[in-house]
Amino acid sequence: MNIKFYEEGNFFFEFMPHGSPFEGTLVARYPEHEAYIDSVSLTKASSRNEYAKRAHEECGISRQALKKALNALASKRHEEVSAAAQAGEETGPEDGRRELSEELKGFLADVDLLVHHAEDAELFHTPDGKPHATFQVDTHEETRPVESRRFELYLRKRYFEDKGGAPKAQAVKDAVETISARAMFGGPEKPVFLRIAGHDGAVYVDLCDDAWEAVEITAEGYTVMAKPPVKFVRKSNSAPLPYPVAEGSIEDLRSFLNVETDEDFRLIASWLVGAFNPGGPYPVLELNGQQGSAKSTTVRVLVSLVDPANVPLRAPPREERDLAVAASGSWCLAFDNLSYLPAWLSDALCRLSTGGGFGTRTLYSNDQETLFDFKRPAILNGINQVGLRGDLQERSLIVELPPIFSAGRRREREFWAHFEATRPQILGALFNAVSGALRSVDDVSLEESPRMADFAAWVTAAEGSLGWETGAFMAAYAENREQAIRALLEADPVAVAVMKLLMSGRVKGQWEGTSEDLLEDLSFYTDDDVKRSRAWPKAPNKLSERMNRLAPKSTEKFVKHRPHRPRSH
């Protein structure tokens, strides 16, 4: 242990460097005052000033006098380290002749005691290098990041049970650093899961209750268990699911959804079943409808059946980092009242649906990148359809909710009371459907594989458990895809122009040419206002990009365009 001793005026310092020769734990003693112990970075004036401020607030030590002494200590330390470097030493010789103060001895004993309490915990690290601990709390086990507030409270509680008091904040910080190192370099690598996990052919659902129980779903059925074989973590937005009840039916859900047709009901129920598939993919559920069509209420109902949250509805993210942070804190993401979907968010939702990483610069760093890799079920709602780009539409289920007139409205209190009473039965029906999917998914053979083929196979495997006829889901899904393609073509001026071109009589069979030729031909089938707008591509390469996004299956057999390549000079 490299401990340095210094005297500056009436102050006596004991400094323990941590990694850097200028950063570490500092004990400051001043006559007739309690010693103050905290971390400090001697090279940073802001850190020294903050240390002096806290010492004044907690121990009454003169702030100005301590700031002056710390400035002198920083200079002395810099000279000492420079001299040691010239002499070929790391941080200078350790002064072994001095005996540690009683305050420092007590501090180090507290750190050792806190580290000792972590020996009862299971320490490990995740594949992305985050130290975690599984530890006993009353009658159940919890898994938390080592650097989390909850694990710190666990250490403080154990310390209080031993010594009847509270440890110093710096002692807890030093102990956590040591425990983190043990988890990182001495513990095994294990994944952690949020709400849903897959393991050995079974699905596990974290109930997020106080007892840390989970539901195990297998091909034979489901059961509630106290210690699942996977590590679940909880986030601040997580809320509990009720105990499932076996007597329920998926039809119990119908009275809580504002849908007009059996096909729309099946699509929403299918999205719910798909949300419990640990491997995904997850179609984006888009709910549209005019004001008063219960869009937000419907979203709340669905979220409460998959991933209940303290704040179930979110405003749309402003950048990819916001979306990634939201996905790291919730299994199911629900974005409320959207009127427009920017291109970057449409692309990000595609990656969220079928898998793909998000890379952003790490905060307070110039050259480090934070990577996020998630697949998550997501819901969008708005008055008009917002997912108008072809790649997102191929990954979406789009349901139009009808308006609710005054005679059909229910009081919110009565609605939610009835729903809460029925939720356990609906949850049981969903878990039965997931069990059916596990039982039959490997035997499913689809006549035609859609873009979300794994999702389609998963729901098709669950049809029997849902009480649906064979093929009922695929019929509803195929019709929904066709409707989405029609809506896409009707909303896009390029697609409208293509259709006009094909119906003009100028094209026999298939149009063929370059993107430059196509842009010239299409310009005859749209007006000048559209051509001046941002919605119209101004260059052949932009037209090529648009055609590639326009639901290829709806245009490729009629239009064969070759990308425009500028001539080289």
Coordinates of C-alpha atoms in Angstrom, one line a residue:
M1 CA 0.0 0.0 0.0
N2 CA 1.6 3.2 -1.2
I3 CA 0.6 5.9 1.4
K4 CA 2.2 9.4 1.3
F5 CA 2.4 11.7 4.2
Y6 CA 2.5 15.5 4.0
E7 CA 2.4 18.5 6.3
E8 CA 1.2 21.9 5.0
G9 CA 0.9 24.6 7.7
N10 CA -1.4 23.2 10.4
F11 CA -2.7 20.5 8.1
F12 CA -1.5 16.9 8.1
F13 CA -2.3 14.8 5.0
E14 CA -2.3 11.1 4.2
F15 CA -2.6 10.4 0.5
M16 CA -3.3 7.0 -1.1
P17 CA -3.0 7.2 -5.0
H18 CA -5.5 5.2 -7.1
G19 CA -4.0 4.4 -10.5
S20 CA -2.8 8.0 -11.2
P21 CA -0.2 9.5 -8.9
F22 CA -2.4 12.6 -8.5
E23 CA -5.8 10.9 -7.9
G24 CA -6.7 9.0 -4.8
T25 CA -8.1 9.1 -1.3
L26 CA -6.9 11.9 0.9
V27 CA -7.1 12.2 4.7
A28 CA -7.0 15.8 6.0
R29 CA -6.4 16.4 9.7
Y30 CA -6.6 19.8 11.3
P31 CA -6.1 20.6 15.0
E32 CA -9.3 20.3 17.1
H33 CA -11.4 19.1 14.1
E34 CA -12.6 15.7 13.0
A35 CA -10.4 14.3 10.2
Y36 CA -12.0 14.4 6.7
I37 CA -11.6 11.6 4.2
D38 CA -12.6 11.8 0.5
S39 CA -11.3 11.3 -3.0
V40 CA -9.5 14.1 -4.8
S41 CA -7.7 14.9 -8.1
L42 CA -4.8 17.1 -7.1
T43 CA -4.2 18.3 -10.6
K44 CA -7.7 19.7 -10.9
A45 CA -8.5 23.0 -9.1
S46 CA -12.2 22.2 -9.3
S47 CA -11.6 18.9 -7.5
R48 CA -9.5 20.5 -4.8
N49 CA -12.1 23.2 -4.3
E50 CA -14.9 20.7 -4.0
Y51 CA -12.9 18.7 -1.5
A52 CA -12.3 21.8 0.6
K53 CA -16.0 22.7 0.4
R54 CA -17.2 19.3 1.6
A55 CA -14.6 19.2 4.4
H56 CA -15.9 22.6 5.6
E57 CA -19.5 21.4 5.5
E58 CA -18.9 18.1 7.3
C59 CA -16.1 18.9 9.7
G60 CA -16.0 22.7 10.0
I61 CA -12.5 22.9 8.6
S62 CA -11.7 26.4 7.3
R63 CA -12.4 26.2 3.6
Q64 CA -9.9 29.0 2.5
A65 CA -7.1 27.6 4.7
L66 CA -7.7 24.1 3.3
K67 CA -7.8 25.3 -0.3
K68 CA -4.4 27.1 0.2
A69 CA -2.9 23.9 1.8
L70 CA -4.3 21.7 -1.1
N71 CA -2.8 24.1 -3.7
A72 CA 0.6 23.7 -1.9
L73 CA 0.2 20.0 -1.7
A74 CA -0.6 19.7 -5.4
S75 CA 2.6 21.6 -6.2
K76 CA 4.7 19.5 -3.8
R77 CA 3.2 16.3 -5.3
H78 CA 3.9 17.4 -8.8
E79 CA 7.6 18.1 -7.9
E80 CA 7.8 14.8 -6.1
V81 CA 6.4 12.8 -9.0
S82 CA 8.7 14.7 -11.5
A83 CA 11.7 13.9 -9.4
A84 CA 10.7 10.3 -9.1
A85 CA 10.3 10.0 -12.8
Q86 CA 13.8 11.4 -13.4
A87 CA 15.2 8.9 -10.9
G88 CA 13.4 6.0 -12.6
E89 CA 10.8 5.5 -9.9
E90 CA 7.1 5.5 -10.3
T91 CA 5.8 7.9 -7.6
G92 CA 8.7 8.4 -5.2
P93 CA 9.8 6.3 -2.2
E94 CA 7.2 5.4 0.3
D95 CA 7.6 6.8 3.8
G96 CA 7.5 3.6 5.8
R97 CA 8.7 5.3 9.0
R98 CA 5.4 7.1 9.6
E99 CA 2.6 5.3 11.4
L100 CA -0.9 5.6 10.0
S101 CA -3.3 7.8 11.8
E102 CA -6.2 6.2 13.7
E103 CA -8.6 7.9 11.3
L104 CA -6.9 6.3 8.3
K105 CA -6.6 2.9 10.1
G106 CA -10.4 3.1 10.8
F107 CA -11.1 4.1 7.2
L108 CA -9.1 1.2 5.8
A109 CA -10.8 -1.2 8.2
D110 CA -14.2 0.0 7.0
V111 CA -13.2 -0.5 3.3
D112 CA -12.0 -4.1 4.2
L113 CA -15.3 -4.8 6.0
L114 CA -17.4 -3.6 3.1
V115 CA -15.4 -5.7 0.7
H116 CA -15.8 -8.6 3.0
H117 CA -19.6 -8.3 2.9
A118 CA -19.4 -8.7 -0.9
E119 CA -17.9 -12.1 -0.4
D120 CA -21.4 -13.5 0.2
A121 CA -22.5 -12.2 -3.2
E122 CA -22.0 -13.9 -6.6
L123 CA -19.8 -11.5 -8.6
F124 CA -19.6 -11.6 -12.4
H125 CA -19.4 -9.4 -15.4
T126 CA -21.6 -9.1 -18.5
P127 CA -20.3 -9.6 -22.1
D128 CA -20.1 -5.8 -22.5
G129 CA -17.9 -5.6 -19.5
K130 CA -20.3 -4.4 -16.7
P131 CA -19.6 -5.7 -13.2
H132 CA -22.6 -7.2 -11.5
A133 CA -23.5 -8.9 -8.3
T134 CA -26.3 -11.3 -7.2
F135 CA -26.9 -11.1 -3.5
Q136 CA -29.4 -12.1 -0.9
V137 CA -32.0 -9.6 0.3
D138 CA -34.3 -10.9 3.0
T139 CA -35.8 -14.1 1.4
H140 CA -34.9 -13.5 -2.2
E141 CA -32.0 -12.8 -4.5
E142 CA -31.4 -9.7 -6.5
T143 CA -29.0 -9.0 -9.3
R144 CA -27.7 -5.4 -9.7
P145 CA -24.8 -3.6 -11.3
V146 CA -21.9 -3.3 -8.7
E147 CA -21.8 0.4 -9.2
S148 CA -25.6 0.8 -8.7
R149 CA -27.2 2.7 -5.9
R150 CA -29.1 -0.5 -4.8
F151 CA -25.9 -2.5 -4.4
E152 CA -24.3 0.4 -2.4
L153 CA -27.4 0.3 -0.1
Y154 CA -26.9 -3.4 0.4
L155 CA -23.3 -2.8 1.5
R156 CA -24.4 0.1 3.8
K157 CA -27.1 -2.1 5.3
R158 CA -24.6 -4.9 6.0
Y159 CA -22.2 -2.4 7.5
F160 CA -24.9 -1.0 9.8
E161 CA -25.9 -4.5 11.0
D162 CA -22.2 -5.0 12.0
K163 CA -21.3 -1.7 13.5
G164 CA -24.5 0.2 14.1
G165 CA -23.5 3.2 12.1
A166 CA -22.9 4.4 8.6
P167 CA -19.6 4.1 6.7
K168 CA -18.0 7.2 5.1
A169 CA -19.0 7.8 1.5
Q170 CA -15.3 7.4 0.4
A171 CA -15.0 4.1 2.1
V172 CA -18.0 2.8 0.2
K173 CA -16.6 4.2 -3.1
D174 CA -13.2 2.5 -2.5
A175 CA -14.9 -0.7 -1.6
V176 CA -17.1 -0.7 -4.7
E177 CA -14.0 -0.1 -6.9
T178 CA -12.3 -3.2 -5.4
I179 CA -15.5 -5.3 -5.7
S180 CA -15.9 -4.1 -9.4
A181 CA -12.3 -5.3 -10.1
R182 CA -13.1 -8.7 -8.5
A183 CA -16.2 -9.0 -10.7
M184 CA -14.4 -8.0 -13.8
F185 CA -11.1 -9.9 -13.5
G186 CA -12.0 -12.7 -11.1
G187 CA -15.7 -13.4 -11.9
P188 CA -17.2 -15.3 -14.8
E189 CA -18.9 -13.7 -17.8
K190 CA -22.7 -14.0 -17.7
P191 CA -25.5 -12.2 -19.6
V192 CA -28.2 -10.3 -17.9
F193 CA -31.8 -9.9 -19.2
L194 CA -34.5 -7.2 -19.0
R195 CA -38.1 -8.6 -18.5
I196 CA -37.8 -11.5 -21.1
A197 CA -35.1 -14.2 -21.4
G198 CA -34.6 -17.4 -23.3
H199 CA -32.7 -20.3 -21.8
D200 CA -32.5 -24.0 -22.8
G201 CA -35.6 -23.9 -25.0
A202 CA -37.7 -22.1 -22.3
V203 CA -38.9 -18.5 -22.0
Y204 CA -38.6 -16.7 -18.7
V205 CA -40.6 -13.5 -17.8
D206 CA -39.6 -11.4 -14.9
L207 CA -42.7 -10.4 -12.9
C208 CA -40.7 -7.5 -11.4
D209 CA -42.4 -8.1 -8.0
D210 CA -40.9 -7.6 -4.6
A211 CA -40.1 -11.3 -4.3
W212 CA -38.1 -11.3 -7.6
E213 CA -40.2 -14.1 -9.0
A214 CA -40.3 -15.1 -12.7
V215 CA -42.6 -17.2 -14.9
E216 CA -41.0 -20.2 -16.7
I217 CA -42.8 -21.0 -20.0
T218 CA -42.0 -24.3 -21.7
A219 CA -43.6 -26.5 -24.3
E220 CA -45.6 -28.2 -21.5
G221 CA -47.0 -25.0 -19.9
Y222 CA -45.9 -22.3 -17.5
T223 CA -45.2 -22.0 -13.8
V224 CA -44.1 -19.2 -11.4
M225 CA -40.7 -19.8 -9.8
A226 CA -38.5 -18.0 -7.2
K227 CA -35.1 -18.6 -8.7
P228 CA -35.0 -18.7 -12.5
P229 CA -31.8 -20.0 -14.1
V230 CA -31.2 -16.6 -15.8
K231 CA -30.0 -13.2 -14.4
F232 CA -32.7 -10.5 -14.5
V233 CA -32.0 -6.9 -13.9
R234 CA -34.5 -4.2 -13.0
K235 CA -34.6 -0.7 -14.3
S236 CA -36.3 2.4 -12.7
N237 CA -39.2 2.3 -15.1
S238 CA -40.0 -1.4 -14.4
A239 CA -43.4 -2.1 -12.9
P240 CA -44.8 -5.5 -11.8
L241 CA -46.9 -8.0 -13.8
P242 CA -49.6 -9.9 -11.9
Y243 CA -49.6 -13.6 -11.3
P244 CA -51.1 -15.3 -14.4
V245 CA -54.3 -17.2 -14.1
A246 CA -54.8 -20.4 -16.2
E247 CA -58.5 -20.1 -16.9
G248 CA -58.2 -17.1 -19.3
S249 CA -58.8 -16.8 -23.0
I250 CA -57.3 -14.3 -25.5
E251 CA -60.9 -13.3 -26.2
D252 CA -60.9 -11.7 -22.7
L253 CA -58.7 -9.0 -24.2
R254 CA -61.2 -8.0 -26.9
S255 CA -63.4 -5.8 -24.7
F256 CA -60.4 -3.6 -23.9
L257 CA -59.4 -3.0 -27.5
N258 CA -61.2 -0.5 -29.8
V259 CA -61.0 -2.6 -33.1
E260 CA -63.6 -3.1 -35.8
T261 CA -62.6 -6.5 -37.3
D262 CA -61.5 -9.9 -36.2
E263 CA -58.4 -9.4 -38.4
D264 CA -57.4 -6.3 -36.6
F265 CA -57.9 -8.0 -33.2
R266 CA -55.7 -11.0 -34.4
L267 CA -53.0 -8.6 -35.5
I268 CA -52.8 -6.9 -32.1
A269 CA -53.0 -10.2 -30.2
S270 CA -50.2 -11.6 -32.5
W271 CA -48.0 -8.6 -31.7
L272 CA -48.5 -9.4 -28.0
V273 CA -47.5 -13.1 -28.5
G274 CA -44.5 -12.1 -30.6
A275 CA -43.3 -9.7 -27.9
F276 CA -42.6 -12.7 -25.6
N277 CA -40.3 -14.4 -28.2
P278 CA -36.8 -13.8 -26.7
G279 CA -35.1 -13.8 -30.0
G280 CA -37.5 -11.7 -32.0
P281 CA -37.9 -10.2 -34.5
Y282 CA -40.6 -7.8 -33.3
P283 CA -42.8 -6.0 -35.8
V284 CA -43.6 -2.3 -35.0
L285 CA -47.2 -2.0 -34.1
E286 CA -48.6 1.3 -35.5
L287 CA -52.1 2.4 -34.2
N288 CA -53.8 5.2 -36.2
G289 CA -57.1 6.9 -35.7
Q290 CA -58.7 10.3 -35.2
Q291 CA -59.0 12.0 -31.9
G292 CA -61.2 10.0 -29.5
S293 CA -60.3 6.5 -30.9
A294 CA -58.6 5.4 -27.7
K295 CA -55.1 5.1 -29.2
S296 CA -53.2 6.0 -26.0
T297 CA -55.5 3.8 -23.9
T298 CA -54.9 0.9 -26.2
V299 CA -51.2 1.4 -26.0
R300 CA -51.4 1.4 -22.2
V301 CA -53.3 -1.8 -22.2
L302 CA -50.8 -3.5 -24.4
V303 CA -47.7 -2.3 -22.5
S304 CA -49.2 -3.4 -19.2
L305 CA -49.5 -7.0 -20.6
V306 CA -45.9 -7.2 -21.9
D307 CA -43.7 -4.8 -19.9
P308 CA -45.6 -2.7 -17.4
A309 CA -43.9 0.7 -16.8
N310 CA -44.2 3.5 -14.4
V311 CA -44.2 5.8 -17.4
P312 CA -45.6 3.7 -20.3
L313 CA -45.9 6.3 -23.0
R314 CA -43.0 8.3 -24.3
A315 CA -42.4 11.3 -26.5
P316 CA -40.5 10.5 -29.7
P317 CA -36.7 10.4 -29.3
R318 CA -34.7 13.4 -30.6
E319 CA -31.7 11.3 -31.6
E320 CA -30.4 7.7 -31.7
R321 CA -28.8 8.0 -28.3
D322 CA -32.3 8.8 -26.8
L323 CA -33.7 5.7 -28.5
A324 CA -30.8 3.5 -27.4
V325 CA -31.1 4.7 -23.7
A326 CA -34.9 4.0 -23.8
A327 CA -34.3 0.5 -25.1
S328 CA -31.7 -0.1 -22.4
G329 CA -34.3 0.7 -19.8
S330 CA -37.4 -1.0 -21.1
W331 CA -38.3 -4.1 -22.9
C332 CA -41.3 -2.5 -24.7
L333 CA -41.1 1.0 -26.2
A334 CA -44.3 3.0 -26.8
F335 CA -44.2 6.4 -28.6
D336 CA -47.3 8.5 -28.2
N337 CA -49.0 10.9 -30.5
L338 CA -46.6 11.0 -33.5
S339 CA -47.3 13.3 -36.4
Y340 CA -44.1 12.7 -38.3
L341 CA -41.3 10.2 -38.4
P342 CA -37.9 11.5 -39.6
A343 CA -35.8 9.2 -41.8
W344 CA -33.2 8.5 -39.2
L345 CA -35.9 7.4 -36.7
S346 CA -37.5 5.2 -39.3
D347 CA -34.2 3.5 -40.0
A348 CA -33.5 3.2 -36.2
L349 CA -36.9 1.5 -35.6
C350 CA -36.0 -1.0 -38.4
R351 CA -32.9 -1.9 -36.5
L352 CA -34.8 -2.1 -33.3
S353 CA -37.3 -4.4 -34.9
T354 CA -35.0 -6.9 -36.5
G355 CA -31.7 -6.3 -34.9
G356 CA -28.8 -3.9 -35.4
G357 CA -26.4 -1.7 -33.4
F358 CA -26.4 1.9 -32.4
G359 CA -23.1 3.6 -32.1
T360 CA -22.7 6.9 -30.3
R361 CA -19.7 8.8 -28.9
T362 CA -19.3 8.1 -25.2
L363 CA -20.2 11.1 -23.1
Y364 CA -17.2 13.2 -21.9
S365 CA -15.0 11.4 -24.4
N366 CA -13.6 12.4 -27.8
D367 CA -12.5 9.0 -29.1
Q368 CA -14.6 6.4 -27.4
E369 CA -17.8 4.9 -28.8
T370 CA -20.7 3.5 -26.8
L371 CA -22.4 0.6 -28.7
F372 CA -25.9 -0.5 -28.1
D373 CA -27.3 -3.6 -29.7
F374 CA -31.0 -4.3 -29.0
K375 CA -34.1 -5.9 -30.4
R376 CA -37.3 -4.6 -28.8
P377 CA -41.1 -4.6 -29.4
A378 CA -42.3 -1.1 -30.2
I379 CA -45.6 0.7 -30.6
L380 CA -46.3 4.0 -32.4
N381 CA -49.6 5.9 -32.4
G382 CA -50.8 8.9 -34.2
I383 CA -53.8 10.4 -36.1
N384 CA -52.2 9.6 -39.5
Q385 CA -49.9 6.9 -40.6
V386 CA -46.3 7.9 -40.0
G387 CA -44.3 4.8 -41.0
L388 CA -44.4 5.6 -44.7
R389 CA -40.9 4.3 -45.7
G390 CA -41.0 0.9 -47.4
D391 CA -38.4 -0.7 -45.2
L392 CA -40.3 0.2 -42.0
Q393 CA -43.7 -0.7 -43.5
E394 CA -42.3 -4.2 -44.2
R395 CA -41.6 -4.5 -40.5
S396 CA -44.9 -3.1 -39.3
L397 CA -48.4 -4.1 -38.3
I398 CA -50.7 -1.1 -39.1
V399 CA -54.2 -1.0 -37.4
E400 CA -56.7 1.8 -37.9
L401 CA -58.8 2.4 -34.8
P402 CA -62.4 3.6 -35.3
P403 CA -63.8 6.7 -33.5
I404 CA -65.6 6.1 -30.2
F405 CA -68.9 8.1 -30.0
S406 CA -70.3 9.3 -26.8
A407 CA -72.7 6.4 -26.4
G408 CA -69.8 3.9 -26.5
R409 CA -67.5 5.6 -24.0
R410 CA -66.7 4.1 -20.6
R411 CA -65.6 5.9 -17.5
E412 CA -61.8 5.5 -17.0
R413 CA -62.1 4.3 -13.5
E414 CA -64.5 1.6 -14.4
F415 CA -62.5 0.6 -17.5
W416 CA -59.2 0.2 -15.6
A417 CA -60.8 -1.5 -12.6
H418 CA -62.3 -4.1 -15.0
F419 CA -59.0 -4.4 -16.9
E420 CA -56.9 -5.0 -13.7
A421 CA -59.4 -7.7 -12.6
T422 CA -59.1 -9.4 -16.0
R423 CA -55.4 -8.9 -16.6
P424 CA -54.2 -12.1 -14.9
Q425 CA -56.5 -14.2 -17.1
I426 CA -55.3 -12.4 -20.3
L427 CA -51.7 -12.9 -19.2
G428 CA -52.4 -16.6 -18.6
A429 CA -53.8 -16.9 -22.1
L430 CA -50.8 -15.2 -23.6
F431 CA -48.4 -17.5 -21.7
N432 CA -50.4 -20.5 -23.0
A433 CA -50.0 -19.2 -26.5
V434 CA -46.2 -18.8 -26.0
S435 CA -46.1 -22.4 -24.7
G436 CA -47.9 -23.4 -27.9
A437 CA -45.4 -21.5 -30.0
L438 CA -42.5 -23.3 -28.3
R439 CA -44.2 -26.6 -28.8
S440 CA -44.9 -26.2 -32.6
V441 CA -42.6 -23.5 -34.1
D442 CA -40.1 -26.0 -35.5
D443 CA -42.9 -27.8 -37.4
V444 CA -44.3 -24.6 -39.0
S445 CA -43.9 -24.3 -42.8
L446 CA -45.1 -21.1 -44.4
E447 CA -46.2 -21.2 -48.1
E448 CA -44.7 -17.8 -48.6
S449 CA -42.2 -16.2 -46.2
P450 CA -42.8 -12.5 -45.5
R451 CA -40.1 -10.0 -44.4
M452 CA -40.8 -10.9 -40.7
A453 CA -40.8 -14.7 -41.4
D454 CA -39.6 -15.7 -37.9
F455 CA -42.4 -13.6 -36.3
A456 CA -45.0 -15.1 -38.7
A457 CA -43.8 -18.7 -37.9
W458 CA -43.9 -18.0 -34.1
V459 CA -47.5 -16.7 -34.2
T460 CA -48.6 -19.4 -36.6
A461 CA -47.3 -22.0 -34.1
A462 CA -49.4 -20.4 -31.4
E463 CA -52.7 -20.3 -33.4
G464 CA -54.0 -23.5 -31.9
S465 CA -53.4 -22.3 -28.3
L466 CA -55.1 -19.0 -29.2
G467 CA -58.2 -20.9 -30.5
W468 CA -57.8 -19.7 -34.0
E469 CA -58.2 -21.6 -37.2
T470 CA -55.1 -22.7 -39.0
G471 CA -54.0 -19.9 -41.4
A472 CA -56.1 -17.2 -39.7
F473 CA -53.1 -15.1 -38.7
M474 CA -51.3 -15.3 -42.1
A475 CA -54.5 -14.3 -43.9
A476 CA -54.8 -11.2 -41.6
Y477 CA -51.1 -10.5 -41.9
A478 CA -51.1 -10.8 -45.7
E479 CA -54.1 -8.4 -46.1
N480 CA -52.4 -6.0 -43.7
R481 CA -49.3 -6.0 -45.8
E482 CA -51.3 -5.4 -49.0
Q483 CA -53.1 -2.5 -47.4
A484 CA -49.8 -1.0 -46.2
I485 CA -48.3 -1.2 -49.7
R486 CA -51.3 0.5 -51.2
A487 CA -51.1 3.3 -48.6
L488 CA -47.4 3.7 -49.3
L489 CA -47.9 4.0 -53.0
E490 CA -50.8 6.5 -52.6
A491 CA -48.8 8.7 -50.3
D492 CA -45.6 8.9 -52.3
P493 CA -45.5 11.3 -55.3
V494 CA -42.9 9.1 -57.1
A495 CA -45.0 6.0 -56.7
V496 CA -48.1 7.9 -58.0
A497 CA -46.1 9.1 -61.0
V498 CA -44.9 5.6 -61.7
M499 CA -48.5 4.3 -61.7
K500 CA -49.5 7.1 -64.0
L501 CA -46.7 6.2 -66.4
L502 CA -47.6 2.6 -66.4
M503 CA -51.3 3.3 -67.1
S504 CA -50.5 5.9 -69.8
G505 CA -50.2 3.4 -72.6
R506 CA -46.7 4.5 -73.4
V507 CA -45.3 1.4 -71.6
K508 CA -45.9 -2.1 -72.9
G509 CA -45.0 -4.8 -70.5
Q510 CA -42.0 -3.5 -68.5
W511 CA -40.4 -0.1 -68.5
E512 CA -36.6 -0.4 -68.7
G513 CA -33.9 2.2 -68.6
T514 CA -31.6 4.2 -66.4
S515 CA -32.6 6.3 -63.4
E516 CA -31.9 9.4 -65.5
D517 CA -34.3 8.2 -68.1
L518 CA -36.9 7.3 -65.5
L519 CA -36.7 10.7 -63.8
E520 CA -37.2 12.4 -67.1
D521 CA -40.3 10.3 -68.0
L522 CA -41.8 10.6 -64.5
S523 CA -41.6 14.4 -64.7
F524 CA -44.4 14.4 -67.3
Y525 CA -46.8 12.8 -64.7
T526 CA -46.5 15.2 -61.8
D527 CA -47.1 18.9 -61.5
D528 CA -44.6 21.6 -61.0
D529 CA -45.5 22.2 -57.3
V530 CA -44.6 18.6 -56.5
K531 CA -41.4 18.8 -58.5
R532 CA -40.3 21.9 -56.5
S533 CA -41.1 20.2 -53.2
R534 CA -38.7 18.3 -51.0
A535 CA -40.8 15.1 -51.7
W536 CA -39.6 15.0 -55.3
P537 CA -36.1 13.6 -56.1
K538 CA -34.0 16.2 -57.9
A539 CA -31.2 13.9 -59.2
P540 CA -31.1 10.4 -60.7
N541 CA -29.3 8.9 -57.8
K542 CA -31.9 10.2 -55.4
L543 CA -34.6 8.6 -57.6
S544 CA -32.8 5.3 -57.5
E545 CA -32.7 5.5 -53.6
R546 CA -36.4 6.2 -53.6
M547 CA -37.3 3.3 -55.9
N548 CA -35.3 1.0 -53.8
R549 CA -37.4 2.0 -50.7
L550 CA -40.7 1.9 -52.5
A551 CA -41.9 -1.6 -51.5
P552 CA -39.9 -3.4 -54.2
K553 CA -42.4 -6.2 -54.7
S554 CA -45.1 -3.7 -55.9
T555 CA -43.0 -2.1 -58.6
E556 CA -40.1 -4.4 -59.7
K557 CA -42.2 -6.4 -62.2
F558 CA -43.2 -3.2 -64.0
V559 CA -40.2 -1.0 -63.7
K560 CA -36.6 -2.1 -64.2
H561 CA -34.2 0.8 -63.7
R562 CA -30.5 0.8 -63.8
P563 CA -28.7 3.1 -61.3
H564 CA -27.4 6.3 -63.0
R565 CA -23.6 6.4 -63.0
P566 CA -22.0 9.8 -63.8
R567 CA -19.5 9.8 -66.6
S568 CA -15.9 9.8 -65.6
H569 CA -13.7 12.6 -66.9

